[in-house]
Amino acid sequence: MFEHIISSVAEKTPLIHCITNYVTVNDVANVLLACGGSPIMADDAEEAEEMTSICNGLVINIGTLNARTISSMVLAGKKANELGNIVVLDPVGAGATRLRTQTTLRLLEEVKFSVIRGNISEIKTVYQGSGTTKGVDADISDAVREDTIEEAISFAKSLSKKTGAVIAMTGAIDIVADSQKAYIIRNGHPMMSKITGTGCMLTAMIAAYCASNKESVLEATAAAVVAMGYCGELAYKQMKKTNGGTSSLRIHLIDAISKLDDAALIGGCKIESKK
Amino acid sequence: MFEHIISSVAEKTPLIHCITNYVTVNDVANVLLACGGSPIMADDAEEAEEMTSICNGLVINIGTLNARTISSMVLAGKKANELGNIVVLDPVGAGATRLRTQTTLRLLEEVKFSVIRGNISEIKTVYQGSGTTKGVDADISDAVREDTIEEAISFAKSLSKKTGAVIAMTGAIDIVADSQKAYIIRNGHPMMSKITGTGCMLTAMIAAYCASNKESVLEATAAAVVAMGYCGELAYKQMKKTNGGTSSLRIHLIDAISKLDDAALIGGCKIESKK
Amino acid sequence: MFEHIISSVAEKTPLIHCITNYVTVNDVANVLLACGGSPIMADDAEEAEEMTSICNGLVINIGTLNARTISSMVLAGKKANELGNIVVLDPVGAGATRLRTQTTLRLLEEVKFSVIRGNISEIKTVYQGSGTTKGVDADISDAVREDTIEEAISFAKSLSKKTGAVIAMTGAIDIVADSQKAYIIRNGHPMMSKITGTGCMLTAMIAAYCASNKESVLEATAAAVVAMGYCGELAYKQMKKTNGGTSSLRIHLIDAISKLDDAALIGGCKIESKK
């Protein structure tokens, strides 16, 4: 598996329209370039549909929501659906406030997503239509642990069935699933939680990987999750070697993504599949 | 002093709600994580109060003001007051335009701040309700110098008396004061003025330090000011060692903050207290 | 040529008002500081004119346009014209959507620009009032190549005649021209296209260089274009030496800009002038 996922991104240079938050937007743009894609950010309702029309994929990230951008998200999402483009949702902080929860639910009603990526709290909110979120991090009580993996998988599968989207539920252990099949991914390093934006960056990479591998969205999503985790491991080693801190970790992470190829990804995989 | 300030942040992982500018927001989020806190950015009036309610502290930074976010600042500030949460004001550029000056004054009327941090021009504007600011940097004529320290201290003390807030007036020499007691801090390096965001990052660190040390807001604020300055010194040394420039300085700065502990902070202090 | 361009920026520390996109705004601020200037970001209509009045130059960058900021751009642009300040336009993505094309045309009607910097697709849109843009990158068919240089120069000269602005058309080969004279610049490295913001950063540097060298806007613009390209070459070498990736390239780029002086710039020039 994953034989040509990354080389296919490099060949196609998918243009990804991002309606995303202003906290991590620069990292998102740089990661899209690093992984072989090309970013364009545009969040005004007047140009949202037109911009999406010249792109190969769309990211909707609700990290710094406001009334102005919600309508742009809906407009762009519908247009991307019309064109058959990949659309990825990152429901940042869903469950933390009514605005985020309701916006997430509205987006799910109006737009058909190819992939939904979030931590387990956010994904639970997507499922239940309500939830509790400690800021933008998952509730610790809700973490996917070795003894709750089966439960998490069946939950992800049933959410995939409900939404038609591939579900990427990320944390210490990541689950990527459609309604039939799931991947358990154990790449990554705990230190990654000490930099902002790894989730947002991953969501954007998923969009680039999927837009270049539309025939295998489940595998492309899993590959992006592995890539982010594996590059986090490489970045952590590099950080330790140079006696750096969290800001170095972030630089090394994007560096690693920019240097990753198919062979390295396949070599670095800590993945298991379950029917 | 400062015995458990940093370890207390690490233990409590305070969640800090930031309504801040889009220029330095990513650095602010990364510094909050680096110093042991957790950031959440949300600036829409519809969710400002709700978001603040799940947080331990609030930062209001007027760096890129607009009508939409001013009301969010007021709403969040009042809610944080109601909950007894730490609220820190960074009046970026107050004095430079009427919008910034008036917004600062309105915020001071409607919200009770735990700490106000700014350069001397901004702090003078807070005091006088008007002022001149050369962009976002302090007027050179207004710098705290060895021969004007006493004047600066008595000014900071009287502003603290007026507002009830701890005042952190930062520059080459930093003054941190409440109405009774002042600290003079001589940490830092001039090169820090060659990167954007050290002020905004410091403001956020103050919020995290104070939210975890609510019984000693004056000391926690002084500790954060020392921490930023001392890490700037370490970063400068590292930059010189690796023959880097200003962008490396910024990486080394956040790296140093992520590695700082109580003992290192105490060892690095250049602080003097005055009744 | 270029004898005192950079030292003049360092002496005057021009304050540059930026109404710019939220994707690369942090890099723009850091590059302005690195090159000897000072940034201030303010995009609200209520303070746009007042802010510009205390500044030495203005950057208008339409990278993440919305209705709220368009009026600020016009207000600030007119005020800067009134004051005789340098005004630089970066028509990011002009041609990609009607909103961007029309806003660009409106800005050109209402504001007199000192310099317009863009890739060839964007510059063509400025000229024609319409165009096709692949996202924010130039159409490959439209790239300036060795065999199309003469054509590109005469195009830039005639746009300069039409607008009164110096035209900086950047890509693998850069053209900087007024109505009389053109420079062909061959600095830079292809890897620079793998990080976001080099265009936005260059536009801001042009504003700082020109604001400090108002008597020679054409030369100052060319110097900034050379500086960005040459620092890109240095950054690439450093990246290779340390076995880094694209994120390291970005750090090394801003580092190099912060260390550049007149002599190094003159030594690094790959420039040719044509009447």
mmCIF file of C-alpha atoms in Angstrom, chain C residues 15-236:
data_model
loop_
_atom_site.group_PDB
_atom_site.id
_atom_site.type_symbol
_atom_site.label_atom_id
_atom_site.label_comp_id
_atom_site.label_asym_id
_atom_site.label_seq_id
_atom_site.Cartn_x
_atom_site.Cartn_y
_atom_site.Cartn_z
ATOM 1 C CA LEU C 15 7.612 52.701 9.302
ATOM 2 C CA ILE C 16 5.554 50.699 6.799
ATOM 3 C CA HIS C 17 1.790 50.418 7.108
ATOM 4 C CA CYS C 18 0.653 47.056 5.741
ATOM 5 C CA ILE C 19 -2.875 46.141 4.780
ATOM 6 C CA THR C 20 -2.089 42.597 3.884
ATOM 7 C CA ASN C 21 -3.269 39.010 3.968
ATOM 8 C CA TYR C 22 -3.353 36.912 7.143
ATOM 9 C CA VAL C 23 -1.448 34.025 5.538
ATOM 10 C CA THR C 24 1.998 35.591 5.361
ATOM 11 C CA VAL C 25 1.546 38.649 7.588
ATOM 12 C CA ASN C 26 3.940 37.402 10.258
ATOM 13 C CA ASP C 27 6.709 36.819 7.718
ATOM 14 C CA VAL C 28 6.029 40.255 6.255
ATOM 15 C CA ALA C 29 6.413 41.893 9.669
ATOM 16 C CA ASN C 30 9.576 39.936 10.423
ATOM 17 C CA VAL C 31 11.112 40.722 7.040
ATOM 18 C CA LEU C 32 10.419 44.422 7.470
ATOM 19 C CA LEU C 33 12.262 44.322 10.786
ATOM 20 C CA ALA C 34 15.035 42.165 9.294
ATOM 21 C CA CYS C 35 15.689 44.599 6.455
ATOM 22 C CA GLY C 36 15.868 47.622 8.742
ATOM 23 C CA GLY C 37 12.298 48.896 8.588
ATOM 24 C CA SER C 38 9.457 48.764 11.075
ATOM 25 C CA PRO C 39 6.021 47.264 10.394
ATOM 26 C CA ILE C 40 2.566 48.261 11.486
ATOM 27 C CA MET C 41 -0.500 46.301 10.477
ATOM 28 C CA ALA C 42 -3.907 47.979 10.632
ATOM 29 C CA ASP C 43 -6.771 47.176 8.297
ATOM 30 C CA ASP C 44 -9.856 48.782 9.776
ATOM 31 C CA ALA C 45 -11.416 51.641 7.825
ATOM 32 C CA GLU C 46 -11.770 53.632 11.035
ATOM 33 C CA GLU C 47 -8.019 53.886 11.523
ATOM 34 C CA ALA C 48 -6.543 53.256 8.072
ATOM 35 C CA GLU C 49 -5.954 56.905 7.130
ATOM 36 C CA GLU C 50 -4.719 57.922 10.539
ATOM 37 C CA MET C 51 -2.284 55.028 10.681
ATOM 38 C CA THR C 52 -0.909 55.765 7.242
ATOM 39 C CA SER C 53 -0.344 59.363 8.296
ATOM 40 C CA ILE C 54 2.268 58.392 10.857
ATOM 41 C CA CYS C 55 4.016 56.023 8.432
ATOM 42 C CA ASN C 56 6.593 56.406 5.668
ATOM 43 C CA GLY C 57 5.158 53.869 3.282
ATOM 44 C CA LEU C 58 2.100 51.740 2.591
ATOM 45 C CA VAL C 59 1.721 48.178 1.314
ATOM 46 C CA ILE C 60 -1.590 47.069 -0.160
ATOM 47 C CA ASN C 61 -1.671 43.293 -0.619
ATOM 48 C CA ILE C 62 -4.966 41.696 -1.690
ATOM 49 C CA GLY C 63 -4.075 38.129 -0.660
ATOM 50 C CA THR C 64 -7.103 37.559 1.574
ATOM 51 C CA LEU C 65 -9.493 40.226 0.426
ATOM 52 C CA ASN C 66 -12.833 40.993 1.941
ATOM 53 C CA ALA C 67 -15.360 43.780 1.743
ATOM 54 C CA ARG C 68 -14.231 45.253 5.050
ATOM 55 C CA THR C 69 -10.608 45.687 4.051
ATOM 56 C CA ILE C 70 -11.142 46.920 0.488
ATOM 57 C CA SER C 71 -12.454 50.260 1.703
ATOM 58 C CA SER C 72 -9.521 50.502 4.126
ATOM 59 C CA MET C 73 -7.146 49.968 1.209
ATOM 60 C CA VAL C 74 -8.715 52.789 -0.767
ATOM 61 C CA LEU C 75 -8.794 55.168 2.202
ATOM 62 C CA ALA C 76 -5.195 54.456 3.187
ATOM 63 C CA GLY C 77 -4.000 54.605 -0.420
ATOM 64 C CA LYS C 78 -5.555 58.024 -1.015
ATOM 65 C CA LYS C 79 -4.166 59.407 2.220
ATOM 66 C CA ALA C 80 -0.679 58.090 1.390
ATOM 67 C CA ASN C 81 -0.929 59.746 -2.038
ATOM 68 C CA GLU C 82 -1.917 63.009 -0.382
ATOM 69 C CA LEU C 83 1.160 62.815 1.832
ATOM 70 C CA GLY C 84 3.466 61.831 -1.011
ATOM 71 C CA ASN C 85 4.277 58.531 0.675
ATOM 72 C CA ILE C 86 5.458 55.420 -1.148
ATOM 73 C CA VAL C 87 2.561 53.059 -1.952
ATOM 74 C CA VAL C 88 3.207 49.521 -3.208
ATOM 75 C CA LEU C 89 0.554 47.198 -4.635
ATOM 76 C CA ASP C 90 0.710 43.409 -4.528
ATOM 77 C CA PRO C 91 -2.276 42.146 -6.570
ATOM 78 C CA VAL C 92 -2.117 38.573 -5.212
ATOM 79 C CA GLY C 93 -4.228 36.265 -7.324
ATOM 80 C CA ALA C 94 -5.524 39.033 -9.613
ATOM 81 C CA GLY C 95 -7.117 37.232 -12.525
ATOM 82 C CA ALA C 96 -8.134 34.251 -10.404
ATOM 83 C CA THR C 97 -11.505 35.663 -9.355
ATOM 84 C CA ARG C 98 -13.630 38.613 -10.360
ATOM 85 C CA LEU C 99 -13.371 40.035 -6.833
ATOM 86 C CA ARG C 100 -9.589 40.173 -7.082
ATOM 87 C CA THR C 101 -9.507 41.498 -10.620
ATOM 88 C CA GLN C 102 -12.121 44.155 -9.967
ATOM 89 C CA THR C 103 -10.557 45.208 -6.695
ATOM 90 C CA THR C 104 -7.192 45.522 -8.409
ATOM 91 C CA LEU C 105 -8.716 47.698 -11.116
ATOM 92 C CA ARG C 106 -10.561 49.819 -8.573
ATOM 93 C CA LEU C 107 -7.374 50.330 -6.584
ATOM 94 C CA LEU C 108 -5.539 51.375 -9.754
ATOM 95 C CA GLU C 109 -8.240 53.913 -10.481
ATOM 96 C CA GLU C 110 -8.375 55.429 -7.023
ATOM 97 C CA VAL C 111 -4.761 55.191 -5.866
ATOM 98 C CA LYS C 112 -1.500 56.165 -7.552
ATOM 99 C CA PHE C 113 1.041 53.433 -6.893
ATOM 100 C CA SER C 114 4.792 53.940 -6.655
ATOM 101 C CA VAL C 115 5.457 50.270 -7.408
ATOM 102 C CA ILE C 116 3.353 47.285 -8.496
ATOM 103 C CA ARG C 117 4.853 43.859 -7.810
ATOM 104 C CA GLY C 118 3.397 40.574 -8.937
ATOM 105 C CA ASN C 119 4.043 37.462 -10.970
ATOM 106 C CA ILE C 120 3.515 37.747 -14.707
ATOM 107 C CA SER C 121 -0.099 36.489 -14.580
ATOM 108 C CA GLU C 122 -1.024 39.068 -11.990
ATOM 109 C CA ILE C 123 0.781 41.836 -13.840
ATOM 110 C CA LYS C 124 -0.960 40.847 -17.069
ATOM 111 C CA THR C 125 -4.287 41.100 -15.282
ATOM 112 C CA VAL C 126 -3.345 44.558 -14.068
ATOM 113 C CA TYR C 127 -2.623 45.451 -17.679
ATOM 114 C CA GLN C 128 -5.557 43.836 -19.380
ATOM 115 C CA GLY C 129 -8.189 44.159 -16.733
ATOM 116 C CA SER C 130 -8.741 40.405 -16.970
ATOM 117 C CA GLY C 131 -6.694 37.253 -17.064
ATOM 118 C CA THR C 132 -6.249 33.690 -15.995
ATOM 119 C CA THR C 133 -4.288 32.810 -12.919
ATOM 120 C CA LYS C 134 -3.515 29.358 -11.640
ATOM 121 C CA GLY C 135 -4.068 30.131 -8.009
ATOM 122 C CA VAL C 136 -1.441 32.542 -6.792
ATOM 123 C CA ASP C 137 1.279 31.272 -9.111
ATOM 124 C CA ALA C 138 2.011 32.534 -12.595
ATOM 125 C CA ASP C 139 0.757 30.593 -15.594
ATOM 126 C CA ILE C 140 3.656 28.517 -16.766
ATOM 127 C CA SER C 141 2.946 29.510 -20.348
ATOM 128 C CA ASP C 142 3.427 33.083 -19.242
ATOM 129 C CA ALA C 143 6.819 32.692 -17.579
ATOM 130 C CA VAL C 144 9.586 35.088 -18.541
ATOM 131 C CA ARG C 145 12.122 32.960 -20.408
ATOM 132 C CA GLU C 146 15.369 33.916 -22.084
ATOM 133 C CA ASP C 147 13.588 34.056 -25.437
ATOM 134 C CA THR C 148 10.705 36.193 -24.177
ATOM 135 C CA ILE C 149 12.682 38.745 -22.170
ATOM 136 C CA GLU C 150 12.423 41.518 -24.757
ATOM 137 C CA GLU C 151 8.686 41.062 -24.956
ATOM 138 C CA ALA C 152 8.381 41.094 -21.166
ATOM 139 C CA ILE C 153 10.436 44.263 -20.878
ATOM 140 C CA SER C 154 8.414 46.164 -23.432
ATOM 141 C CA PHE C 155 5.248 44.966 -21.704
ATOM 142 C CA ALA C 156 6.498 46.146 -18.293
ATOM 143 C CA LYS C 157 7.602 49.489 -19.709
ATOM 144 C CA SER C 158 4.243 50.133 -21.285
ATOM 145 C CA LEU C 159 2.420 49.196 -18.066
ATOM 146 C CA SER C 160 4.689 51.590 -16.216
ATOM 147 C CA LYS C 161 3.798 54.320 -18.705
ATOM 148 C CA LYS C 162 0.103 53.554 -18.239
ATOM 149 C CA THR C 163 0.168 53.530 -14.428
ATOM 150 C CA GLY C 164 3.095 55.753 -13.510
ATOM 151 C CA ALA C 165 4.348 52.969 -11.262
ATOM 152 C CA VAL C 166 7.596 51.045 -11.336
ATOM 153 C CA ILE C 167 6.696 47.493 -12.370
ATOM 154 C CA ALA C 168 8.329 44.507 -10.680
ATOM 155 C CA MET C 169 7.406 41.317 -12.488
ATOM 156 C CA THR C 170 8.924 38.424 -10.597
ATOM 157 C CA GLY C 171 9.531 34.788 -11.475
ATOM 158 C CA ALA C 172 12.533 32.685 -12.472
ATOM 159 C CA ILE C 173 13.781 35.804 -14.246
ATOM 160 C CA ASP C 174 12.684 39.104 -12.745
ATOM 161 C CA ILE C 175 11.982 42.286 -14.680
ATOM 162 C CA VAL C 176 11.944 45.682 -12.930
ATOM 163 C CA ALA C 177 11.076 48.606 -15.149
ATOM 164 C CA ASP C 178 9.797 52.120 -15.404
ATOM 165 C CA SER C 179 8.723 53.600 -18.722
ATOM 166 C CA GLN C 180 12.344 54.304 -19.752
ATOM 167 C CA LYS C 181 14.614 51.713 -18.287
ATOM 168 C CA ALA C 182 14.505 48.072 -17.254
ATOM 169 C CA TYR C 183 16.529 45.730 -15.129
ATOM 170 C CA ILE C 184 16.774 41.996 -15.744
ATOM 171 C CA ILE C 185 17.548 40.128 -12.532
ATOM 172 C CA ARG C 186 18.650 36.516 -12.411
ATOM 173 C CA ASN C 187 19.049 36.046 -8.674
ATOM 174 C CA GLY C 188 16.990 33.509 -6.738
ATOM 175 C CA HIS C 189 16.534 29.760 -6.501
ATOM 176 C CA PRO C 190 13.624 27.570 -7.712
ATOM 177 C CA MET C 191 13.258 26.117 -4.203
ATOM 178 C CA MET C 192 11.926 29.506 -3.040
ATOM 179 C CA SER C 193 8.624 28.615 -4.687
ATOM 180 C CA LYS C 194 8.281 25.840 -2.112
ATOM 181 C CA ILE C 195 7.678 28.316 0.718
ATOM 182 C CA THR C 196 4.756 30.678 0.962
ATOM 183 C CA GLY C 197 5.212 34.413 1.248
ATOM 184 C CA THR C 198 8.375 35.211 -0.690
ATOM 185 C CA GLY C 199 6.318 37.473 -2.944
ATOM 186 C CA CYS C 200 4.540 39.215 -0.053
ATOM 187 C CA MET C 201 7.821 39.636 1.818
ATOM 188 C CA LEU C 202 9.474 41.103 -1.270
ATOM 189 C CA THR C 203 6.632 43.580 -1.723
ATOM 190 C CA ALA C 204 7.105 44.799 1.845
ATOM 191 C CA MET C 205 10.867 45.065 1.388
ATOM 192 C CA ILE C 206 10.303 47.125 -1.748
ATOM 193 C CA ALA C 207 8.188 49.519 0.323
ATOM 194 C CA ALA C 208 10.920 49.844 2.972
ATOM 195 C CA TYR C 209 13.699 50.243 0.419
ATOM 196 C CA CYS C 210 11.744 52.835 -1.588
ATOM 197 C CA ALA C 211 10.545 54.779 1.453
ATOM 198 C CA SER C 212 14.198 55.216 2.432
ATOM 199 C CA ASN C 213 15.342 55.996 -1.109
ATOM 200 C CA LYS C 214 12.501 58.064 -2.500
ATOM 201 C CA GLU C 215 14.686 59.823 -5.055
ATOM 202 C CA SER C 216 15.440 56.515 -6.796
ATOM 203 C CA VAL C 217 12.408 54.268 -6.684
ATOM 204 C CA LEU C 218 13.411 52.218 -9.723
ATOM 205 C CA GLU C 219 16.831 51.391 -8.276
ATOM 206 C CA ALA C 220 15.458 50.759 -4.791
ATOM 207 C CA THR C 221 12.882 48.346 -6.209
ATOM 208 C CA ALA C 222 15.529 46.529 -8.226
ATOM 209 C CA ALA C 223 17.745 46.362 -5.138
ATOM 210 C CA ALA C 224 14.954 44.761 -3.109
ATOM 211 C CA VAL C 225 14.311 42.204 -5.854
ATOM 212 C CA VAL C 226 18.037 41.379 -5.995
ATOM 213 C CA ALA C 227 18.190 41.211 -2.188
ATOM 214 C CA MET C 228 15.331 38.713 -1.959
ATOM 215 C CA GLY C 229 16.775 36.556 -4.735
ATOM 216 C CA TYR C 230 20.327 36.658 -3.459
ATOM 217 C CA CYS C 231 19.229 35.862 0.107
ATOM 218 C CA GLY C 232 17.246 32.960 -1.361
ATOM 219 C CA GLU C 233 20.458 31.632 -2.892
ATOM 220 C CA LEU C 234 22.295 31.971 0.413
ATOM 221 C CA ALA C 235 19.402 30.314 2.229
ATOM 222 C CA TYR C 236 19.392 27.423 -0.205
#
